[in-house]
Every structure is written in C-alpha cells, then in structure tokens.
mmCIF file of C-alpha atoms in Angstrom:
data_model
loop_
_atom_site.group_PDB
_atom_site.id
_atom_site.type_symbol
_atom_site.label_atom_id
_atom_site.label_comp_id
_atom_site.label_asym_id
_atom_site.label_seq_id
_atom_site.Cartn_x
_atom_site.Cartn_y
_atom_site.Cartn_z
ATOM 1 C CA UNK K 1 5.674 -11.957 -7.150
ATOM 2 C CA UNK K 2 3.126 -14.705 -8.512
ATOM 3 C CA UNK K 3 4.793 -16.400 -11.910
ATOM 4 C CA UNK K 4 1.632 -15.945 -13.405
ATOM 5 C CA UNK K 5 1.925 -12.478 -13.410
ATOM 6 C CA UNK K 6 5.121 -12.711 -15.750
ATOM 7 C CA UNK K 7 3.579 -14.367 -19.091
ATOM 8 C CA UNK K 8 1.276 -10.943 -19.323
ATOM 9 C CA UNK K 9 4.567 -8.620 -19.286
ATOM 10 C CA UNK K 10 6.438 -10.838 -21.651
ATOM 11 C CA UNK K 11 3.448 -10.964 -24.508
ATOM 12 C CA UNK K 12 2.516 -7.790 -23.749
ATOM 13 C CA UNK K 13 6.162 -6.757 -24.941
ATOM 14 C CA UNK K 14 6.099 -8.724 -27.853
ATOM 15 C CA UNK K 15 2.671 -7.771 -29.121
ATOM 16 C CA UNK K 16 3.477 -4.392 -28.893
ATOM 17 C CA UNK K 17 6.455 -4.445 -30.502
ATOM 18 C CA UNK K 18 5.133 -6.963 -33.446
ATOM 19 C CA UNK K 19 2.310 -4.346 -33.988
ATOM 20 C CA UNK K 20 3.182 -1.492 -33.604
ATOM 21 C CA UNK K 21 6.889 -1.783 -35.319
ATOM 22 C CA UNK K 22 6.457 -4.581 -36.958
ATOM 23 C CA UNK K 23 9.469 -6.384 -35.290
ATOM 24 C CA UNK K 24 10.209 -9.921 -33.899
ATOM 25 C CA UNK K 25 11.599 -9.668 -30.858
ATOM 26 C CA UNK K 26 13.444 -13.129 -28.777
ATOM 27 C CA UNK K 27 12.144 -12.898 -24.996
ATOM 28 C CA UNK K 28 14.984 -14.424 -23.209
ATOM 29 C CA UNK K 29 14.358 -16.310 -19.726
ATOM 30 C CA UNK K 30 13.105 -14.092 -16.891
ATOM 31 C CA UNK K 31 15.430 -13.971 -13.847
ATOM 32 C CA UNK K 32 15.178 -11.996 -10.413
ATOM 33 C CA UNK K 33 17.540 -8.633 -10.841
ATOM 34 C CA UNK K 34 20.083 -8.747 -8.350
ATOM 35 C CA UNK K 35 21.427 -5.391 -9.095
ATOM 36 C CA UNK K 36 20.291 -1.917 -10.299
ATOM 37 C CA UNK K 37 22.031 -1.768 -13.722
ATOM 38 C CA UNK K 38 19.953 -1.029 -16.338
ATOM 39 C CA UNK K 39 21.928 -1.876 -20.177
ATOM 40 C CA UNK K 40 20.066 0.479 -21.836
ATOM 41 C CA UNK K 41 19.720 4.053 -23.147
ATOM 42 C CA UNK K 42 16.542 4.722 -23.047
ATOM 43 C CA UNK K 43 13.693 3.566 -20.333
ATOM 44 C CA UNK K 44 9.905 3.987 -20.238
ATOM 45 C CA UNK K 45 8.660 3.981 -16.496
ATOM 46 C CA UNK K 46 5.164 3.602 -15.586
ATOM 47 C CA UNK K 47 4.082 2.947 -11.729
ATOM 48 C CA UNK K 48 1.286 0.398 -11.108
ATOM 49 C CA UNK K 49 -1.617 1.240 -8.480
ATOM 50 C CA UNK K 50 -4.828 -0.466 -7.544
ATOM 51 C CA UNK K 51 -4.463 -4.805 -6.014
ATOM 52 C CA UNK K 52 -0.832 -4.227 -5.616
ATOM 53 C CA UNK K 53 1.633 -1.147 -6.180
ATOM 54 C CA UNK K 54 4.387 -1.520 -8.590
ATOM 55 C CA UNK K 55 6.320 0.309 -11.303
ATOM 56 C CA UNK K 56 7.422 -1.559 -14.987
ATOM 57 C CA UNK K 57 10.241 -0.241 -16.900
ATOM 58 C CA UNK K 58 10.957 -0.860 -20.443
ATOM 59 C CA UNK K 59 15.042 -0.378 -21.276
ATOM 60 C CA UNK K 60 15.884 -0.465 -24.770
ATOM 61 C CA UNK K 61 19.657 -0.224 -26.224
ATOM 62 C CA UNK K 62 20.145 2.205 -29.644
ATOM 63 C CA UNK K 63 20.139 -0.583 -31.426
ATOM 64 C CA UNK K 64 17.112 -1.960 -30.408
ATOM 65 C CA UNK K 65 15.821 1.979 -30.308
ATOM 66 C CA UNK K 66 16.622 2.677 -34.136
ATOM 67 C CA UNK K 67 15.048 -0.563 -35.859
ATOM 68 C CA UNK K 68 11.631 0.493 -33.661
ATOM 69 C CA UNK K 69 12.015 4.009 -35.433
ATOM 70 C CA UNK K 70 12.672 2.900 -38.628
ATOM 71 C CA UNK K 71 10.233 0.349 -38.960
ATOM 72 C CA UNK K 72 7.636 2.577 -37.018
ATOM 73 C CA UNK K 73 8.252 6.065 -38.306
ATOM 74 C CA UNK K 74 10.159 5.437 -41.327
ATOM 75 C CA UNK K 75 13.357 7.488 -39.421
ATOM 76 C CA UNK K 76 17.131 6.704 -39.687
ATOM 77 C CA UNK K 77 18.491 7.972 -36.060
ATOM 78 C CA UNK K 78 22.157 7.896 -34.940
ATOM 79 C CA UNK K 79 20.881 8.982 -31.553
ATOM 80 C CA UNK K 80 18.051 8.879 -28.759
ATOM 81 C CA UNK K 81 16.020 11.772 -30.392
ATOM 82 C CA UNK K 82 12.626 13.730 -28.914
ATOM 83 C CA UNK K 83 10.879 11.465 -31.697
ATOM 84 C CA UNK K 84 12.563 8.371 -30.075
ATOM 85 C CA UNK K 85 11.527 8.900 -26.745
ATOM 86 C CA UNK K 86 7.898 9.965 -27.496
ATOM 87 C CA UNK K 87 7.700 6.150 -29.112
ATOM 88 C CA UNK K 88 9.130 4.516 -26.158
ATOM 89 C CA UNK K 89 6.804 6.245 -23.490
ATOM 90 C CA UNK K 90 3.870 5.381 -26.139
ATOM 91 C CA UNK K 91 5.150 1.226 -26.209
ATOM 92 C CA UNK K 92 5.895 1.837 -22.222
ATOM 93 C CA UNK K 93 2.031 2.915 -22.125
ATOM 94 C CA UNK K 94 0.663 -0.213 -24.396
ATOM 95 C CA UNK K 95 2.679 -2.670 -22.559
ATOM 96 C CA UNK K 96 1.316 -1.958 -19.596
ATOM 97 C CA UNK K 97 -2.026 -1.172 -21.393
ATOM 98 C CA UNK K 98 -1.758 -5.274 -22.504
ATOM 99 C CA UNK K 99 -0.386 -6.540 -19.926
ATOM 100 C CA UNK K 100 -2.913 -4.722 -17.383
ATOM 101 C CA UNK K 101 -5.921 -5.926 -19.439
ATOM 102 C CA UNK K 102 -4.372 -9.722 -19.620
ATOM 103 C CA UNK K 103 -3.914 -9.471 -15.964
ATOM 104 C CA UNK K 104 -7.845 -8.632 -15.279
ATOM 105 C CA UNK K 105 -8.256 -12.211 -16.288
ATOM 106 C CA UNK K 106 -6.212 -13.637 -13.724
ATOM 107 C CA UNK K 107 -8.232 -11.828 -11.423
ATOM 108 C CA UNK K 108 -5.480 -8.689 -10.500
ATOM 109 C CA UNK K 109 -6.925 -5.332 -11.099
ATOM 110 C CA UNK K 110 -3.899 -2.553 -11.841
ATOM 111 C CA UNK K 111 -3.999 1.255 -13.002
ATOM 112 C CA UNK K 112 -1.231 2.751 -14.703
ATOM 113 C CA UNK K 113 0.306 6.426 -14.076
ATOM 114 C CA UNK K 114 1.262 8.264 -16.301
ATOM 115 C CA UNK K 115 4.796 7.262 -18.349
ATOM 116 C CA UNK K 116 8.200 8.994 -17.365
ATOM 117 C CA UNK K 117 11.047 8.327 -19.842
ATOM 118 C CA UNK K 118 14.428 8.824 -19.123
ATOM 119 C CA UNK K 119 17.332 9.128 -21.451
ATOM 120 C CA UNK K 120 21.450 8.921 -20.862
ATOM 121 C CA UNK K 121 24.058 6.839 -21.501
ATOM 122 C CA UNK K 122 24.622 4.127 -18.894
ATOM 123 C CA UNK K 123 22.090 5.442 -16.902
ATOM 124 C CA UNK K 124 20.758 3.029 -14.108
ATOM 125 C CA UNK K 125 17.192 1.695 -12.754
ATOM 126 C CA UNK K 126 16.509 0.867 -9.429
ATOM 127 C CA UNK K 127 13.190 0.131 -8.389
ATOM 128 C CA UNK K 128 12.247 0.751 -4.595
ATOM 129 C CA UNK K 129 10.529 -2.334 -3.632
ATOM 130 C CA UNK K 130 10.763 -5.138 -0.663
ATOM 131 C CA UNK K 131 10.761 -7.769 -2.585
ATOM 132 C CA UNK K 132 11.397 -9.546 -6.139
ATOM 133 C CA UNK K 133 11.743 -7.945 -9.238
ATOM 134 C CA UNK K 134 11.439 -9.644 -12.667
ATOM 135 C CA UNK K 135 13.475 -8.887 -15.420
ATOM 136 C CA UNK K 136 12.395 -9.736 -18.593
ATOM 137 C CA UNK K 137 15.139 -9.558 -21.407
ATOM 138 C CA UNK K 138 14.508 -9.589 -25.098
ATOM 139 C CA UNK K 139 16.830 -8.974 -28.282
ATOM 140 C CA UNK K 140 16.523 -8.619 -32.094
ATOM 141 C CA UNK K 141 18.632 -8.734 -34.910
ATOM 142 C CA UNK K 142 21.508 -6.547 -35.544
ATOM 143 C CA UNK K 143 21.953 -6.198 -31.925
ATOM 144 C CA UNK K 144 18.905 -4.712 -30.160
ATOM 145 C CA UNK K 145 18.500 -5.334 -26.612
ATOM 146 C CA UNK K 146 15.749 -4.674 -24.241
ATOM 147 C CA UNK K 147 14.573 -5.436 -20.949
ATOM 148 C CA UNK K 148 11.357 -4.966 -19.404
ATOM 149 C CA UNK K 149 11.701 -5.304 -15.343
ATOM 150 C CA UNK K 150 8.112 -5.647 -13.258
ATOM 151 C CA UNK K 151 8.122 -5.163 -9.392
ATOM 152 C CA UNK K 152 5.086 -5.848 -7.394
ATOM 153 C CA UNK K 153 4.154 -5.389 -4.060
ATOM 154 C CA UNK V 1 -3.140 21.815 -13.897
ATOM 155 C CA UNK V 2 -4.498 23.892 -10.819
ATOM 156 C CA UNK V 3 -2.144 26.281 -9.231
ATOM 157 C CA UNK V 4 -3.364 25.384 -6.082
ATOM 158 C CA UNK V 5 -1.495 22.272 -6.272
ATOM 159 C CA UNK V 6 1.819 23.610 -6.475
ATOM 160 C CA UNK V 7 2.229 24.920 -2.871
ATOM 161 C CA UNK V 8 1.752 21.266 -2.047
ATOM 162 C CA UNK V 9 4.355 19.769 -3.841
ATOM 163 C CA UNK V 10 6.912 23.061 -2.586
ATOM 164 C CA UNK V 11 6.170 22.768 0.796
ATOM 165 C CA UNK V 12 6.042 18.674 0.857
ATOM 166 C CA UNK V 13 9.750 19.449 -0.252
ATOM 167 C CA UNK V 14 11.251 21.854 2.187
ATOM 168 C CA UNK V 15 9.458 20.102 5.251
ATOM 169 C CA UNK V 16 10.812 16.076 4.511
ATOM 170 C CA UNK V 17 14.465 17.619 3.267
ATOM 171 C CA UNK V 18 14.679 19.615 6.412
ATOM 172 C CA UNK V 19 12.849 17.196 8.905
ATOM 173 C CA UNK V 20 14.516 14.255 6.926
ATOM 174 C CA UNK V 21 18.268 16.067 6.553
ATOM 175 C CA UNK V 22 17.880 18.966 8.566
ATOM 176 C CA UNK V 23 18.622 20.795 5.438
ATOM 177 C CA UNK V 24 17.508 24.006 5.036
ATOM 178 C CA UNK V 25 16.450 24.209 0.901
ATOM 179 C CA UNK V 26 15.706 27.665 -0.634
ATOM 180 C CA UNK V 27 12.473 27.257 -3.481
ATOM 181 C CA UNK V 28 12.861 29.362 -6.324
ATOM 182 C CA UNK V 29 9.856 30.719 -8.717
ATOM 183 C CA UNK V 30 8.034 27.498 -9.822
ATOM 184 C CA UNK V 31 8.224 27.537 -13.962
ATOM 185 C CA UNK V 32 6.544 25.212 -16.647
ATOM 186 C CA UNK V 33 9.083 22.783 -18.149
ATOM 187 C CA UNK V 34 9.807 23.674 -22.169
ATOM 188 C CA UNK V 35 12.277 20.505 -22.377
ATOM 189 C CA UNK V 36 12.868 17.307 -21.206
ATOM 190 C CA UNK V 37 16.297 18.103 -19.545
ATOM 191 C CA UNK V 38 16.911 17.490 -15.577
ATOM 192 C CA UNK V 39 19.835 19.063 -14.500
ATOM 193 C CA UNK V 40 20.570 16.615 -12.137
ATOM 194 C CA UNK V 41 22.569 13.314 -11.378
ATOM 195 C CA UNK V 42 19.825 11.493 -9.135
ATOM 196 C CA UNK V 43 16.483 11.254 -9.891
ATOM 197 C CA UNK V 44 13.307 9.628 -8.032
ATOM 198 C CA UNK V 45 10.183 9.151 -10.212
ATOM 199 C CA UNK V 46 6.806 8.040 -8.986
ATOM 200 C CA UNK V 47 3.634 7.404 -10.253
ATOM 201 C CA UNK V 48 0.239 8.529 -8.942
ATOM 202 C CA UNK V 49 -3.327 7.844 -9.699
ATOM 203 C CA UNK V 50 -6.571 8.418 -8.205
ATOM 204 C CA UNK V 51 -8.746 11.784 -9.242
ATOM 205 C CA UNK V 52 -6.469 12.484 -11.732
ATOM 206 C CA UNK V 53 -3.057 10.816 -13.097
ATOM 207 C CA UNK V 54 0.379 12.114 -13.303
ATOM 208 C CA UNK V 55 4.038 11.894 -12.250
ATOM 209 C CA UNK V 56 6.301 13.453 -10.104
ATOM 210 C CA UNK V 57 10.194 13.671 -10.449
ATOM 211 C CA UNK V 58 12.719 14.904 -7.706
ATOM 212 C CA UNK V 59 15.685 15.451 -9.040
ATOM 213 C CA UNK V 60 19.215 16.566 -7.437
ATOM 214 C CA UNK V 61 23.151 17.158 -8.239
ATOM 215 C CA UNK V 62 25.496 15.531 -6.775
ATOM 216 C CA UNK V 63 26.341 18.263 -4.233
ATOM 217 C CA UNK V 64 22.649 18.575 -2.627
ATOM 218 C CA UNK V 65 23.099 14.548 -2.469
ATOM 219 C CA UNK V 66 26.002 15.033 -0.427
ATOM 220 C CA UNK V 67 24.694 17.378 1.816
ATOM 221 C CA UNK V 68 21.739 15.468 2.567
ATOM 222 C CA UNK V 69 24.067 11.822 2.877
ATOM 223 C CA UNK V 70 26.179 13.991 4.932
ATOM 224 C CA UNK V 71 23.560 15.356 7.356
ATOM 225 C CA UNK V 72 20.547 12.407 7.269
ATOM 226 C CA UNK V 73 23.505 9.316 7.283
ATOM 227 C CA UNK V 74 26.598 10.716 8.446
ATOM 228 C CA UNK V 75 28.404 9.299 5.352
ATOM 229 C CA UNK V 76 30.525 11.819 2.915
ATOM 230 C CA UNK V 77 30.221 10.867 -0.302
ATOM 231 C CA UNK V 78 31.997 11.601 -3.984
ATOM 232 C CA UNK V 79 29.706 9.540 -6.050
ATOM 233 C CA UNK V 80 25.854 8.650 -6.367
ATOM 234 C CA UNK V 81 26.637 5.019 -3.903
ATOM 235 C CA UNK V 82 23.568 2.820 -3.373
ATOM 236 C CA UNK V 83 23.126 4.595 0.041
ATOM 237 C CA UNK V 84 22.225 7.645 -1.399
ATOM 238 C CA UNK V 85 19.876 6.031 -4.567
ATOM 239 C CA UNK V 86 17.796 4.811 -1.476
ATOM 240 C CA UNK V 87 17.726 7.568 0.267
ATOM 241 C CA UNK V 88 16.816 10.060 -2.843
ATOM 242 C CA UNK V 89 14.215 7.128 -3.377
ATOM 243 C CA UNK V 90 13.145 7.418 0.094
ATOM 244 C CA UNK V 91 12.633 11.083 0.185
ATOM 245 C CA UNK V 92 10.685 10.951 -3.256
ATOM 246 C CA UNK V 93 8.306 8.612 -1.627
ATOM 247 C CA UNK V 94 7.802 10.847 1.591
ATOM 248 C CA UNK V 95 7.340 13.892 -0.614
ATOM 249 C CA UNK V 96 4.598 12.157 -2.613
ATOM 250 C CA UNK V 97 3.227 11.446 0.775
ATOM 251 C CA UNK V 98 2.878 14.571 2.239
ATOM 252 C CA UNK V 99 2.315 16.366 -0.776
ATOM 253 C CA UNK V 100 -0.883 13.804 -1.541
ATOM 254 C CA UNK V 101 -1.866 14.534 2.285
ATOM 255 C CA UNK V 102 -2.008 18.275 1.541
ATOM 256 C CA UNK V 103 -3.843 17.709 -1.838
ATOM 257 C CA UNK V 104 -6.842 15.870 -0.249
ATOM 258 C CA UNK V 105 -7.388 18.836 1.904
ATOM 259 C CA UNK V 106 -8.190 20.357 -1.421
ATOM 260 C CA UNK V 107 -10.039 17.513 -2.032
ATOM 261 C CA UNK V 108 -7.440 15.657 -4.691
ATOM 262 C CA UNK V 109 -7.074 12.425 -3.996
ATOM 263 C CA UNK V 110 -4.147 10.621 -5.326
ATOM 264 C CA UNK V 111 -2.621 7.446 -4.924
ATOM 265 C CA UNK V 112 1.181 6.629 -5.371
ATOM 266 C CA UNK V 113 2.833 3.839 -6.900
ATOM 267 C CA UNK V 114 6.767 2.334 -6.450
ATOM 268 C CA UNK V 115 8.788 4.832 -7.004
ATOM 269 C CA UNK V 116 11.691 4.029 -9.234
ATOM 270 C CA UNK V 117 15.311 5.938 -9.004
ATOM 271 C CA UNK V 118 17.270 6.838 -12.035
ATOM 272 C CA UNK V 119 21.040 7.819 -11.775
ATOM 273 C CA UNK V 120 23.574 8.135 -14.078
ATOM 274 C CA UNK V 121 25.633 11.726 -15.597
ATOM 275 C CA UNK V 122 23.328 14.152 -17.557
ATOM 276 C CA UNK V 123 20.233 11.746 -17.994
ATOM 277 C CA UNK V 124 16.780 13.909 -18.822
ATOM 278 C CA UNK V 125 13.528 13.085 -17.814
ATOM 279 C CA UNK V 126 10.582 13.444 -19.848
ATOM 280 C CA UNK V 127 6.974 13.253 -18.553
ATOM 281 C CA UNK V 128 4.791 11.722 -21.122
ATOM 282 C CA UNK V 129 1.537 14.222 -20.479
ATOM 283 C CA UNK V 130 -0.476 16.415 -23.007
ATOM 284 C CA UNK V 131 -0.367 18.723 -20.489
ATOM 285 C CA UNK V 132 1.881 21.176 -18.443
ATOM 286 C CA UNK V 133 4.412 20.400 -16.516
ATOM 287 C CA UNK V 134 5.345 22.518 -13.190
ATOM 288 C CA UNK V 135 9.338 22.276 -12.091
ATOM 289 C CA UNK V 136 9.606 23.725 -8.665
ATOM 290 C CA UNK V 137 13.457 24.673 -7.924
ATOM 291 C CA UNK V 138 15.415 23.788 -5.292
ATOM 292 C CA UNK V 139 18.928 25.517 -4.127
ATOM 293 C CA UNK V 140 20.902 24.778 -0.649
ATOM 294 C CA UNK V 141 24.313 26.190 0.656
ATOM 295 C CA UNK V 142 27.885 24.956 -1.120
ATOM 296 C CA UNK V 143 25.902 24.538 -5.284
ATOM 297 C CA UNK V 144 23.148 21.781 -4.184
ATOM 298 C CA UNK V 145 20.604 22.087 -6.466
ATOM 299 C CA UNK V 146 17.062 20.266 -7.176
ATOM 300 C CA UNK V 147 14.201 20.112 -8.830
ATOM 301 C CA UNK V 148 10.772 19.033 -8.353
ATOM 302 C CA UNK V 149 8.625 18.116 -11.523
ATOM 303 C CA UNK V 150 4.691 17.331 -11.191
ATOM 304 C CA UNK V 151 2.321 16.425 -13.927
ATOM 305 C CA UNK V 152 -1.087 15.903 -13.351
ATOM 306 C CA UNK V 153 -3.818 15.116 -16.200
#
C-alpha cells in the first residue's frame, strides 16, 4: 500500500471526530498489523471498490465510545448501546467519505459500501487481503482508544 | 429490496458450502432482520457496490464451523483457529461471487469489496441501511447453524 494513501485515513479520522464530537484525538504512528486482534468494542466496517478493493475499519474502546456520545448526543452510556453504534457506522461512513474525497486528489478513485458495525467484547478483525494492512491508532483523554486499519489491494 | 434477489443469495449458499465442504445445509424461510443480533461466533462481512450498494454477512456457530473445517480441511476443531477465520472468509467471498453472477442475469450488477471476518462470543452485526434487511437461515446435521444477511439500497 502507497504511504500516501495513509495521511487521508489519519485526517480523515481526526476531522471527523473534531467535528462531529467535538474531540481531540492523538493519532499515534501507523504500523503494518501483524495479527488479527482488534482492542476494541465496537467496529465500523466499510469495503472499498473502484482503483483498488479494500475494506477500512474503525475500532473504538468504551472509553473512547462514551466521550463521542456525550459530547455528540449529550448521552451518559455505561455500555455499547443501539444509539452508540448508529454513531459509529455514521463516523465509519464520513471517514471514509473524507478520506475517499482527499484521495481523488492523489489521483485514486474509491466507492464505499455500505457500513456494517459489529459489537462484542474482545471481538476480533481480520481483514482478507494479500498484502499490507495499515493500522492507524489514536487515543484521547480518560482512556479512549481507537484504531482505524486500511487494506488495499 | 427485490425478492428476486433472495434466491440468489440462498442458492449461492447451499452450492459453495456443499461444493466447498461437501456439506449438505438445509435453508429455512428467509425473514427481515428486526435487530442487530447474529447468533453466531464467526462472521464474514463484505461490501458491494455497483447498481446499487449494500452488505452481506455470513454468519455461523461454532458447530457448522466445525463441520465445514472438518469436511473442507480435514482438521477438528474446538475453537474459531485462524484456519477456520480464513476459510469462513473464503466462503463469504465465493458466495458474494456466485450470488453477484446470478444477480447480473437479472441484470444487477454488483461489485464486491475485501471482505473482512469478525469472530469473537456473542458479537451482533448491524447493517447500517435505511432499508430492509433479508436473513436467510442456515441449519446442517449435529446444531450447525448460519445465517446469511443481505442489504441492498
């Protein structure tokens, strides 16, 4: 996968995330994913079609989970609720809304699916690819963790 | 989303688990999904785009993962290994395959994107459509059980 095509994913995340909950998030350095472990509790999964084929996944800890709800809905959650996974399939969708359009500029045309999100403790991500794939990590305060992995044929 | 479209998805099933497996898989009455909740312990997702967009889920317990490990791999299993992940992955993408194959003959055409495997006790799916969703049942000998979910815009 071309390192150009990383920068789009990571300030895609963060622009989202500033915008639409109002929260700073810390991207952390990309590395290649040598495993399928995803640290997370809930995960956004959209597949990529169109220059390449590809899927992006957006894993989020509760911690990271319940400052996006309270800062974007106004809700205190103790737990991954219907509301909480409707607003990370609608982030899943803008990242790779953001990231798709900043990609167009570098001259790689992508179409989204439509987002899947899946929720369960310790639950793991593997995506089925030949080749690299880039995991993005991020954190906030108070403990929130997230990840956003990119595979691209 | 067209009825005519179901039949693909069903049959796509039976034929890859039994040419794939040599598992003979029994479909039950195809329903619309109320909830988010898969009932299974593996789960492939992939995208697809083209005509329309949507997402398809195949999801299966741990004893219709066995059976198919047992039969397509020779290897008896007790857990979801990294074996069978690939393999549920692989049989997701041969599904969308011949299911998309049957679909243009009705003159959909789709295109799929990497498909991305989820495992882990109890997780749910959600497909993030306005739209319904169509779960297409799945039983085999010994308590396998899975489930096919399509969404298409």
């Amino acid at each position: 996968m071309d390192v150009r095509y990383i920068n789009p994913f990571l300030n895609a995340t963060m622009n989202v995330i500033k915008t639409m909950a109002f929260l700073d998030i810390q991207p952390g350095k990309p590395f290649l994913k040598k495993d399928h472990l995803a640290l997370g509790d809930v995960t956004g999964i959209i597949g990529l079609t169109g220059d390449v084929k590809g899927s992006l996944s957006f894993t989020l800890n509760i911690e990271m989970v319940k400052a996006i709800m309270k800062n974007m809905l106004g809700e205190e959650i103790d737990d991954v609720t219907a509301d909480a996974r409707d607003a990370v399939g609608e982030l899943t969708n803008m990242i790779s809304g953001d990231a798709r359009r900043m990609l167009q500029q570098e001259g790689l045309n992508l179409s989204a699916a439509i987002p899947t999100i899946v929720s369960g403790k310790n639950h793991t991500i593997k995506h089925m690819i030949n080749g690299p794939i880039i995991v993005i990590p991020f954190t906030s305060e108070g403990g929130g963790q997230a990840m956003v992995e990119v595979s691209l044929q």
